Amino acid sequence: MIPYKHDPWTNFSVEENRRAYEAALKKVEAELGGDFDLIVDGKRIKTDDKITSYNPSNKEQVIGTVSKAKREHAEEAMQAAWTAFEEWRKWSPKARAEILFRASAIVKRRRHEFSALMTLEAGKSWVEADGDTSEAIDFMEFYGRQMIQLAQGKPCNSSEFQHNEYNYQPVGVGFAVPPWNFPFAIMCGITVSALVTGNAVLLKPSSNTPIIAAKFVEVLEEAGLPKGVLNFIPGSGSEIGDYIVDHPKLSFVSFTGSREVGCRIYERAAKVQEGQQWLKRVVAEMGGKDTIIVDRDADLELAAQSIVKSAFGYSGQKCSACSRAIVHQDVYEQVLERTIELTKELPVGNPTDVHTFVGPVIDAGQFRSISEYIEIGKQEGSLRLGGEADDSTGYFIQPTIIADLDPNSRIMQEEIFGPVLGFSKAKDFEELLEIANNTDYALTGAIISNNREHLERARRDFQVGNLYLNRGCTGSIVGEQPFGGFKMSGTDAKAGGPDYLRNFLHAKTVSEAF
Ligand code: NAP
C-alpha cells in the first residue's frame, strides 16, 4: 500500500490548473438544478417535500433540490442499516478500506468538479474549495490505512496457559450529522470513519449543502459500498434529527456543528429510552472563539499576516477562524494598523473569480445574525474597518475590524461565524494568556512570540485543542494536526488523528485457557 501522504493542493498560479478549474465551473453550472432522491436500503425514494440549495453569491440561483425525509423514512433507514450491518461488520477491515481508497481515486480524478460545486453551493474561493476536497481525500486515505492497522488489535500480555487478545469490533448503527462549512471534508470524514470501522450509517447532510453530499454518496456507491450500509436522508433537524437521536436502536452520533445543536444532541442521546440496550456514544465537535495572541517580543508582520488570513479566509466561517486578536499594549497600535492595511487589500466578491479571497456568508440567517453583531460591535468598541453588508444579489459582508473591545464584551465572547474580527489590549503576557482562556470555548489558538519562555508557557497553559506557535490558527492537515477542541468546543475527538476511529469501535478482550 502507498504510505499516507497529504493530498497536495492545486497551484492556481499554473495556467493549466486555472483553465481546468474554469472548465469545471462551467460543467457544474451547466448541470445545476438536479433533483436528488433519498437513498434507503439502496432504493431511491422521491418525496414531494424538497430541500432547495441556493448559491450564496447569487441567491436566485438554484444549485439543486433533494427529497426531504420524514420520520417514516428515518425509521426505514434505521431498520435497513441494522440488516446491512449484520453482513458489513463481517467484511474484512482491508476490504472496507479498499472501498475508501477507490472512492478517493474517483474523487481525485474529478477533484475540480467537486471543488467547483462548493464554490457555487457554499461560496468557497477556489483555494478554500480545493483545500476542502483535498481534506476529504485525506480522510479517506488516512482512515482506510488506520483501519487496516487497527485490524491487528493491540498487544497484551499472555501467560503459558492463557492466551489473551485485544481487538476492535464495530459498534452498530450511527447517525452522521455534518455542518455546511466544510461541506465535503467533514461530511466525508464523519461518514467514512464510521463506515470503515464496520458500522452502518444514516447520513443527514446540512440543509445548506445537500448537493455535494448527494454527489459523494454516489461516489461511495460507485466504489462498491453495499446497499443499506449508508442511507442518505436529508431532512430537518427538528423533524428527523431528534427522532433518530432518540431512537433506542441508535448506537452513536457523530456530529459536527454548533454548540446549541451539539448540546441538544448530547443531552437527548444520554437518555436511555425504553427498549434501549446500550449507552449511546456521542462525538460532538462544536463551535469556537479562537484567539491569536501577540506578544511584545514578536514578529509583528507575521502577526498581522497570520491574523488576517485566519480571520477572513472563507469569510471567517471556520470553527478555527481567528475572531479575536489580543495584543500586548506596547505593540497594539502597530499590529492593529497593519492588520487593517492588509485586510483592505483582500479581494471581496463572487468566488467564481480566481482572485476572490472573501466570498459571501452562507445564507440569509447568517447574514442577519452577523449584521446584528456588527451593530453590537459598534456599541461595544470602535469600528475600524468594514461594517457594510449587501444582500441585494448574494450575502456579502465586508471584512470588519472592531478595536478596543473589553475582553468580556459579546464580540469577544460569542461565536459570530463571519468576517468580524475583534481586537483587545493586554498589559503583559500574563494578561494575554488570561484573556485567551476567558471564553467557554477551547478549539484553536495561536501565539506569535519570539520569547521562548512564553512559547513554553503557552504550550502548557493556553487552553485549546489545537495550539499553533508563530503561525495562524486555521488550516489543520489530516494526520499532521489532529483536530478538535474541549470545553464547549466539544468532545475533542481529534478528527484525522491516531485515536479517532476508536470512537466508533468497541474494544474486546478474548482470553483462552489451555
Ligand atoms: P448547526 O446549525 O449546528 O448544524 C449542524 C448539523 O446539525 C446540520 O446538519 C443540521 O441540519 C443538524 N441539526 C440541526 N438540528 C438538529 C437536531 N435537532 N438533531 C440532529 N441534527 C440537527 O451548525 P452549522 O451552522 O451547520 O455549522 C456551523 C457550526 O459548526 C459552527 O458553530 C462551527 O464552529 C461548528 N463547526 C465545528 C467544527 C469542529 O470541528 N469543532 C468544524 C466545523 C464547524 P440542518 O442543516 O438541516 O439544520
XYZ file of C-alpha atoms and ligand atoms in Angstrom:
562
model
C 0.000 0.000 0.000
C 1.229 3.534 -0.784
C 2.062 5.249 2.527
C -0.226 8.086 3.577
C 0.833 11.397 2.135
C -1.255 14.553 2.395
C -3.038 15.201 -0.892
C -1.303 18.241 -2.456
C -3.316 21.410 -3.027
C -3.693 22.737 -6.536
C -1.358 25.533 -7.565
C -3.628 28.048 -9.265
C -0.759 30.201 -10.469
C -0.272 27.496 -13.115
C -2.289 28.417 -16.193
C -3.302 24.828 -16.927
C -4.771 24.430 -13.435
C -6.706 27.668 -13.762
C -8.166 26.515 -17.073
C -9.123 23.170 -15.574
C -10.961 24.863 -12.695
C -12.760 27.248 -15.056
C -13.842 24.279 -17.161
C -15.102 22.518 -14.023
C -17.093 25.603 -13.010
C -18.691 25.662 -16.460
C -19.516 21.961 -16.311
C -21.045 22.207 -12.843
C -23.032 25.332 -13.780
C -24.425 23.595 -16.832
C -25.609 20.733 -14.644
C -27.231 22.805 -11.874
C -30.815 22.187 -10.865
C -30.657 18.409 -10.474
C -33.086 16.663 -8.142
C -31.641 14.046 -5.798
C -33.534 11.272 -4.014
C -33.290 9.815 -0.556
C -31.365 6.544 -0.596
C -32.642 3.948 1.847
C -31.506 0.344 1.587
C -30.103 1.177 -1.839
C -33.530 2.304 -3.086
C -34.122 5.793 -4.472
C -37.110 7.491 -2.819
C -38.673 10.731 -4.091
C -40.716 12.869 -1.747
C -42.935 15.852 -2.588
C -41.334 17.942 0.092
C -37.895 19.170 -1.047
C -34.882 20.994 0.329
C -33.626 23.567 -2.187
C -29.973 24.520 -2.160
C -29.108 28.054 -3.333
C -25.886 29.789 -4.332
C -24.997 32.213 -1.503
C -23.276 34.563 -4.001
C -26.339 34.658 -6.205
C -29.344 33.851 -4.097
C -31.715 33.328 -7.033
C -29.552 30.543 -8.450
C -30.733 27.064 -7.505
C -27.914 24.564 -7.092
C -30.288 21.645 -6.854
C -33.004 20.025 -4.804
C -33.084 16.945 -2.600
C -36.032 14.983 -1.327
C -36.750 15.637 2.329
C -37.026 12.633 4.621
C -39.880 12.229 7.071
C -39.832 10.119 10.208
C -41.091 7.040 8.376
C -38.050 7.243 6.069
C -35.751 7.631 9.064
C -37.349 4.535 10.611
C -36.980 2.578 7.377
C -33.335 3.680 7.162
C -32.683 2.526 10.738
C -34.111 -0.952 10.018
C -32.220 -1.213 6.725
C -28.988 -0.143 8.391
C -29.239 -2.858 11.050
C -29.912 -5.514 8.411
C -26.947 -4.317 6.336
C -24.749 -4.095 9.427
C -25.032 -7.844 10.034
C -23.121 -8.519 6.803
C -20.967 -5.380 6.676
C -19.439 -5.987 10.110
C -18.078 -9.310 8.826
C -16.235 -7.712 5.897
C -12.507 -7.647 6.484
C -11.217 -4.216 7.502
C -8.990 -4.278 4.430
C -11.934 -4.855 2.110
C -13.800 -1.985 3.744
C -10.725 0.236 3.418
C -10.432 -0.626 -0.298
C -13.836 0.995 -0.837
C -12.480 4.211 0.687
C -9.362 4.054 -1.485
C -11.465 3.538 -4.608
C -13.759 6.420 -3.617
C -10.691 8.582 -3.038
C -9.391 7.711 -6.515
C -12.744 8.645 -8.072
C -12.717 11.987 -6.260
C -9.092 12.664 -7.241
C -9.986 12.216 -10.900
C -12.926 14.617 -10.558
C -11.440 16.912 -7.904
C -12.141 20.246 -9.615
C -15.727 19.237 -10.247
C -16.276 18.698 -6.504
C -14.446 21.902 -5.626
C -16.321 23.954 -8.234
C -19.587 22.656 -6.810
C -18.510 24.004 -3.388
C -17.631 27.357 -4.950
C -21.243 27.540 -6.102
C -23.073 25.773 -3.255
C -21.054 27.026 -0.263
C -19.434 30.218 -1.611
C -15.871 28.881 -1.250
C -12.979 30.542 -3.044
C -11.015 28.293 -5.396
C -8.270 27.779 -2.841
C -10.665 27.064 0.036
C -12.760 24.682 -2.064
C -9.654 22.885 -3.308
C -8.446 22.531 0.291
C -11.818 21.103 1.288
C -11.660 18.457 -1.466
C -8.081 17.661 -0.506
C -9.105 17.113 3.089
C -11.920 14.782 2.038
C -9.370 12.742 0.059
C -7.014 12.759 3.050
C -9.727 11.469 5.374
C -10.449 8.504 3.087
C -6.773 7.643 2.644
C -5.900 8.131 6.319
C -8.841 6.326 7.921
C -8.541 3.458 5.435
C -4.914 2.887 6.411
C -5.659 3.294 10.087
C -8.385 0.682 9.987
C -6.035 -1.797 8.350
C -3.607 -1.242 11.226
C -6.285 -1.427 13.905
C -7.450 -4.748 12.483
C -4.413 -6.295 14.148
C -5.653 -5.216 17.573
C -3.211 -4.185 20.281
C -0.732 -6.426 22.083
C -1.489 -7.593 25.611
C 0.335 -9.955 27.910
C -0.332 -13.683 27.800
C 0.798 -16.471 30.076
C 1.775 -20.034 29.288
C -1.666 -21.461 29.926
C -3.770 -18.483 28.955
C -3.516 -16.550 25.692
C -5.070 -13.100 25.535
C -6.123 -10.895 22.647
C -7.307 -7.323 22.498
C -9.095 -6.226 19.372
C -11.750 -3.963 17.949
C -15.267 -4.514 16.718
C -17.825 -2.182 15.169
C -20.452 -0.664 17.408
C -23.621 -0.797 15.262
C -25.600 1.934 13.525
C -24.520 5.565 13.670
C -26.016 8.927 12.774
C -23.665 11.241 10.832
C -24.590 14.929 11.116
C -22.178 17.340 9.395
C -22.201 21.154 9.138
C -22.220 23.201 5.918
C -18.878 24.935 6.356
C -16.704 22.002 5.280
C -19.466 20.536 3.162
C -17.247 17.887 1.605
C -14.370 17.261 4.046
C -16.306 16.980 7.298
C -19.325 15.303 5.730
C -16.977 12.750 4.139
C -14.776 12.358 7.235
C -17.554 11.650 9.705
C -19.247 9.285 7.264
C -16.277 7.198 6.118
C -14.754 6.899 9.609
C -17.984 5.303 10.819
C -18.206 3.059 7.735
C -14.633 1.816 7.577
C -14.866 0.701 11.208
C -17.674 -1.629 10.139
C -20.722 0.360 11.196
C -23.785 1.209 9.137
C -24.711 4.864 8.844
C -27.637 7.242 8.441
C -26.297 10.453 6.867
C -28.280 13.666 7.229
C -26.379 16.406 5.386
C -26.667 20.093 6.253
C -29.745 21.623 4.625
C -27.475 24.351 3.200
C -25.200 21.981 1.295
C -27.040 18.748 0.464
C -25.970 18.523 -3.192
C -22.269 17.945 -2.583
C -23.302 15.235 -0.095
C -25.625 13.599 -2.641
C -22.761 13.538 -5.165
C -20.428 11.939 -2.650
C -22.931 9.226 -1.775
C -22.995 8.374 -5.491
C -19.197 8.055 -5.387
C -19.376 5.595 -2.496
C -21.959 3.558 -4.394
C -19.692 3.548 -7.442
C -16.813 2.452 -5.226
C -18.808 -0.633 -4.219
C -20.428 0.143 -0.881
C -23.187 -2.432 -0.371
C -26.791 -1.254 -0.151
C -28.175 -0.292 3.241
C -24.727 0.342 4.733
C -25.075 4.070 4.047
C -28.534 5.599 3.976
C -28.888 9.143 2.689
C -31.671 11.020 4.424
C -31.607 14.812 4.089
C -34.175 16.411 6.350
C -34.798 18.896 9.101
C -33.095 18.661 12.467
C -36.316 19.004 14.403
C -38.271 16.510 12.302
C -35.855 13.635 11.781
C -32.787 14.754 13.772
C -34.394 14.424 17.183
C -36.230 11.268 16.113
C -33.023 9.471 15.165
C -31.012 10.748 18.146
C -33.775 9.485 20.479
C -34.106 6.143 18.687
C -33.489 3.188 21.026
C -31.658 1.322 18.260
C -29.132 4.072 17.528
C -25.595 3.212 18.663
C -23.783 6.519 18.196
C -23.963 10.041 16.836
C -21.071 11.674 15.002
C -21.917 15.346 14.940
C -20.040 18.489 13.926
C -21.803 21.829 14.175
C -22.943 24.495 16.594
C -22.747 24.397 20.356
C -26.526 24.745 20.593
C -27.315 21.686 18.463
C -24.354 19.699 19.825
C -25.511 20.176 23.407
C -29.053 19.244 22.452
C -27.850 16.004 20.859
C -25.561 15.226 23.801
C -28.411 15.626 26.272
C -31.027 13.714 24.283
C -28.662 10.858 23.457
C -27.857 10.442 27.162
C -31.453 9.488 27.979
C -31.907 5.731 27.921
C -35.121 5.002 26.012
C -37.480 2.118 26.581
C -36.053 -0.998 24.981
C -32.585 0.516 24.585
C -29.812 -1.978 25.380
C -26.717 0.215 25.425
C -25.425 3.703 26.136
C -25.176 5.811 23.003
C -21.844 7.289 22.175
C -21.700 10.911 21.098
C -18.945 12.645 19.220
C -19.911 16.332 19.272
C -17.424 18.712 17.703
C -18.791 22.211 18.241
C -18.022 25.925 17.956
C -15.038 28.092 18.751
C -13.985 31.592 19.731
C -10.445 31.357 18.553
C -7.724 33.760 19.576
C -4.342 34.841 18.284
C -2.245 36.450 20.998
C 0.611 38.760 20.035
C 3.446 39.174 22.484
C 5.558 42.324 22.857
C 8.565 40.463 21.541
C 7.094 39.193 18.266
C 7.483 39.432 14.509
C 4.719 41.990 14.003
C 4.435 41.460 10.246
C 3.975 37.730 10.834
C 1.366 38.566 13.470
C -0.691 40.782 11.146
C -0.415 38.336 8.221
C -1.467 35.408 10.425
C -4.413 37.317 11.904
C -5.736 38.446 8.519
C -5.523 35.033 6.880
C -7.040 33.226 9.862
C -9.796 35.787 10.398
C -11.063 36.277 6.861
C -10.360 33.024 4.977
C -13.768 31.649 3.917
C -15.297 34.846 5.342
C -14.474 33.767 8.888
C -16.821 30.793 8.607
C -14.426 28.229 10.016
C -14.703 26.806 13.501
C -10.963 27.540 13.708
C -11.219 31.144 12.409
C -9.437 33.828 14.403
C -12.212 36.041 15.726
C -10.119 37.635 18.489
C -6.697 39.273 18.382
C -5.287 40.005 21.826
C -2.209 42.185 21.549
C 0.372 43.408 24.039
C -0.259 47.119 24.694
C 3.240 48.148 23.538
C 2.660 46.829 20.005
C -1.146 47.058 19.869
C -1.470 50.081 17.536
C 1.191 48.786 15.157
C -0.411 45.344 14.814
C -3.898 46.826 14.505
C -2.847 49.323 11.806
C -1.001 46.692 9.786
C -3.930 44.271 10.086
C -6.281 46.968 8.774
C -3.914 47.730 5.901
C -3.631 44.092 4.855
C -7.370 43.495 5.204
C -8.103 46.428 2.872
C -6.167 44.573 0.175
C -8.356 41.447 0.339
C -10.450 40.982 -2.803
C -14.121 40.581 -1.819
C -16.670 39.224 -4.281
C -18.060 36.228 -6.090
C -15.742 33.250 -5.505
C -16.121 32.109 -9.094
C -13.384 34.721 -9.717
C -9.989 33.149 -9.043
C -8.786 36.306 -7.236
C -11.582 36.439 -4.644
C -10.405 35.929 -1.078
C -13.580 36.863 0.829
C -16.795 35.463 -0.637
C -20.331 35.572 0.698
C -21.658 34.257 4.002
C -23.771 31.164 3.732
C -27.397 32.276 3.978
C -29.927 34.932 4.969
C -29.970 33.786 8.613
C -26.209 34.148 8.983
C -26.257 37.437 7.068
C -28.785 38.830 9.580
C -27.011 37.456 12.614
C -23.567 38.769 11.559
C -25.052 42.183 10.683
C -26.569 42.327 14.178
C -23.220 41.513 15.722
C -21.621 44.352 13.750
C -24.152 46.750 15.285
C -23.350 45.360 18.740
C -19.647 45.792 17.945
C -20.162 49.455 17.112
C -21.586 49.948 20.599
C -19.002 47.845 22.378
C -15.858 49.031 20.610
C -14.601 51.181 17.800
C -15.379 50.120 14.227
C -12.068 50.495 12.392
C -12.823 48.760 9.097
C -15.765 47.364 7.139
C -19.193 47.059 8.664
C -21.013 47.274 5.307
C -23.306 44.468 4.258
C -25.166 43.960 0.988
C -27.615 41.176 0.266
C -29.005 42.505 -2.990
C -27.558 39.632 -5.068
C -25.754 37.439 -2.534
C -24.921 37.578 1.160
C -21.838 39.809 1.158
C -20.339 41.332 4.282
C -17.159 43.400 4.137
C -14.281 42.191 6.342
C -14.874 44.034 9.584
C -12.464 45.000 12.355
C -13.661 46.260 15.724
C -10.965 47.520 18.069
C -10.586 48.480 21.740
C -13.003 45.861 22.989
C -13.433 44.786 26.569
C -12.303 41.127 26.664
C -15.656 40.229 28.216
C -17.755 42.009 25.593
C -20.134 39.947 23.464
C -17.974 40.430 20.363
C -15.073 38.880 22.261
C -17.102 36.058 23.816
C -19.732 34.799 21.356
C -19.131 32.824 18.179
C -20.132 35.132 15.290
C -19.066 32.860 12.426
C -18.483 35.595 9.889
C -15.849 38.117 8.746
C -15.755 40.029 12.025
C -12.541 40.385 13.989
C -12.252 41.914 17.460
C -9.122 43.469 18.996
C -8.326 43.776 22.708
C -5.237 45.002 24.511
C -3.352 43.317 27.348
C -0.814 44.874 29.689
C 1.553 41.903 29.901
C 1.983 38.247 28.935
C 0.014 37.023 31.961
C -2.955 39.036 30.833
C -2.583 37.901 27.207
C -2.947 34.302 28.355
C -5.691 35.060 30.827
C -7.813 36.723 28.139
C -7.043 33.943 25.667
C -8.581 31.475 28.122
C -11.565 33.566 29.178
C -14.238 32.079 26.889
C -16.350 28.927 27.162
C -14.575 27.536 24.123
C -11.226 25.802 23.634
C -10.832 24.937 19.968
C -7.874 26.625 18.253
C -5.486 29.396 19.224
C -2.137 30.817 18.246
C 0.672 32.744 19.861
C 3.035 35.000 17.953
C 6.127 35.496 20.081
C 9.909 35.323 19.986
C 10.110 34.733 23.704
C 10.948 31.075 24.254
C 9.717 31.051 27.820
C 6.354 32.481 26.761
C 6.027 29.920 23.984
C 6.621 27.171 26.527
C 4.060 28.714 28.897
C 1.535 28.745 26.065
C 2.160 25.064 25.314
C 1.126 24.301 28.857
C -1.440 26.953 29.747
C -3.168 28.119 26.544
C -6.319 26.019 26.774
C -7.174 24.880 23.273
C -7.360 21.589 21.416
C -5.168 22.914 18.583
C -2.436 25.361 19.503
C -0.194 26.976 16.898
C 3.080 28.740 17.645
C 4.146 31.527 15.293
C 1.559 30.836 12.605
C -2.155 31.324 12.031
C -4.816 29.260 13.788
C -6.592 27.722 10.779
C -5.617 25.036 8.277
C -5.075 21.744 10.083
C -3.988 18.824 7.935
C -5.220 15.248 8.373
C -2.571 13.114 10.036
C -0.436 16.180 10.823
C -2.582 18.303 13.138
C -5.362 16.067 14.521
C -8.287 18.420 15.039
C -10.803 19.086 17.807
C -11.385 21.103 20.937
C -12.514 20.785 24.515
C -14.626 22.876 26.927
C -17.731 23.936 24.958
C -15.904 23.248 21.708
C -16.805 19.615 22.149
C -15.652 16.111 22.819
C -12.139 16.569 21.402
C -12.464 13.517 19.169
C -9.473 14.686 17.100
C -10.517 14.138 13.513
C -7.609 12.973 11.377
C -5.752 11.776 14.451
C -4.441 8.456 15.763
C -7.320 7.840 18.211
C -10.255 8.980 16.115
C -11.527 5.637 14.836
C -11.728 4.311 18.399
C -14.884 6.441 18.779
C -16.720 4.005 16.541
C -15.291 0.731 17.827
C -15.769 -1.489 20.836
C -12.587 -2.926 22.306
C -12.918 -6.620 23.091
C -10.646 -8.837 25.157
C -10.639 -12.559 24.382
C -8.851 -14.890 26.716
C -8.442 -18.615 26.070
C -7.279 -21.052 28.747
C -5.272 -24.013 27.508
P -25.645 23.531 13.092
O -26.690 24.537 12.848
O -25.464 23.032 14.474
O -25.956 22.313 12.117
C -25.126 21.183 12.045
C -25.921 19.990 11.599
O -26.855 19.646 12.622
C -26.740 20.253 10.337
O -26.699 19.102 9.528
C -28.130 20.470 10.901
O -29.150 20.198 9.989
C -28.135 19.460 12.024
N -29.180 19.617 13.032
C -29.847 20.741 13.393
N -30.710 20.453 14.403
C -30.586 19.129 14.665
C -31.207 18.248 15.594
N -32.130 18.665 16.454
N -30.836 16.947 15.595
C -29.900 16.499 14.738
N -29.282 17.296 13.837
C -29.623 18.593 13.805
O -24.208 24.052 12.612
P -23.823 24.694 11.218
O -24.388 26.061 11.145
O -24.119 23.731 10.120
O -22.227 24.754 11.331
C -21.540 25.810 11.917
C -21.081 25.422 13.310
O -20.271 24.266 13.238
C -20.216 26.483 13.971
O -20.585 26.608 15.312
C -18.807 25.905 13.856
O -17.920 26.379 14.830
C -19.083 24.453 14.009
N -18.009 23.628 13.471
C -17.199 22.956 14.344
C -16.151 22.188 13.869
C -15.248 21.443 14.811
O -14.511 20.585 14.340
N -15.282 21.710 16.089
C -15.922 22.108 12.486
C -16.769 22.795 11.622
C -17.817 23.554 12.126
P -29.888 21.385 9.201
O -28.864 21.983 8.316
O -30.954 20.681 8.471
O -30.390 22.342 10.247
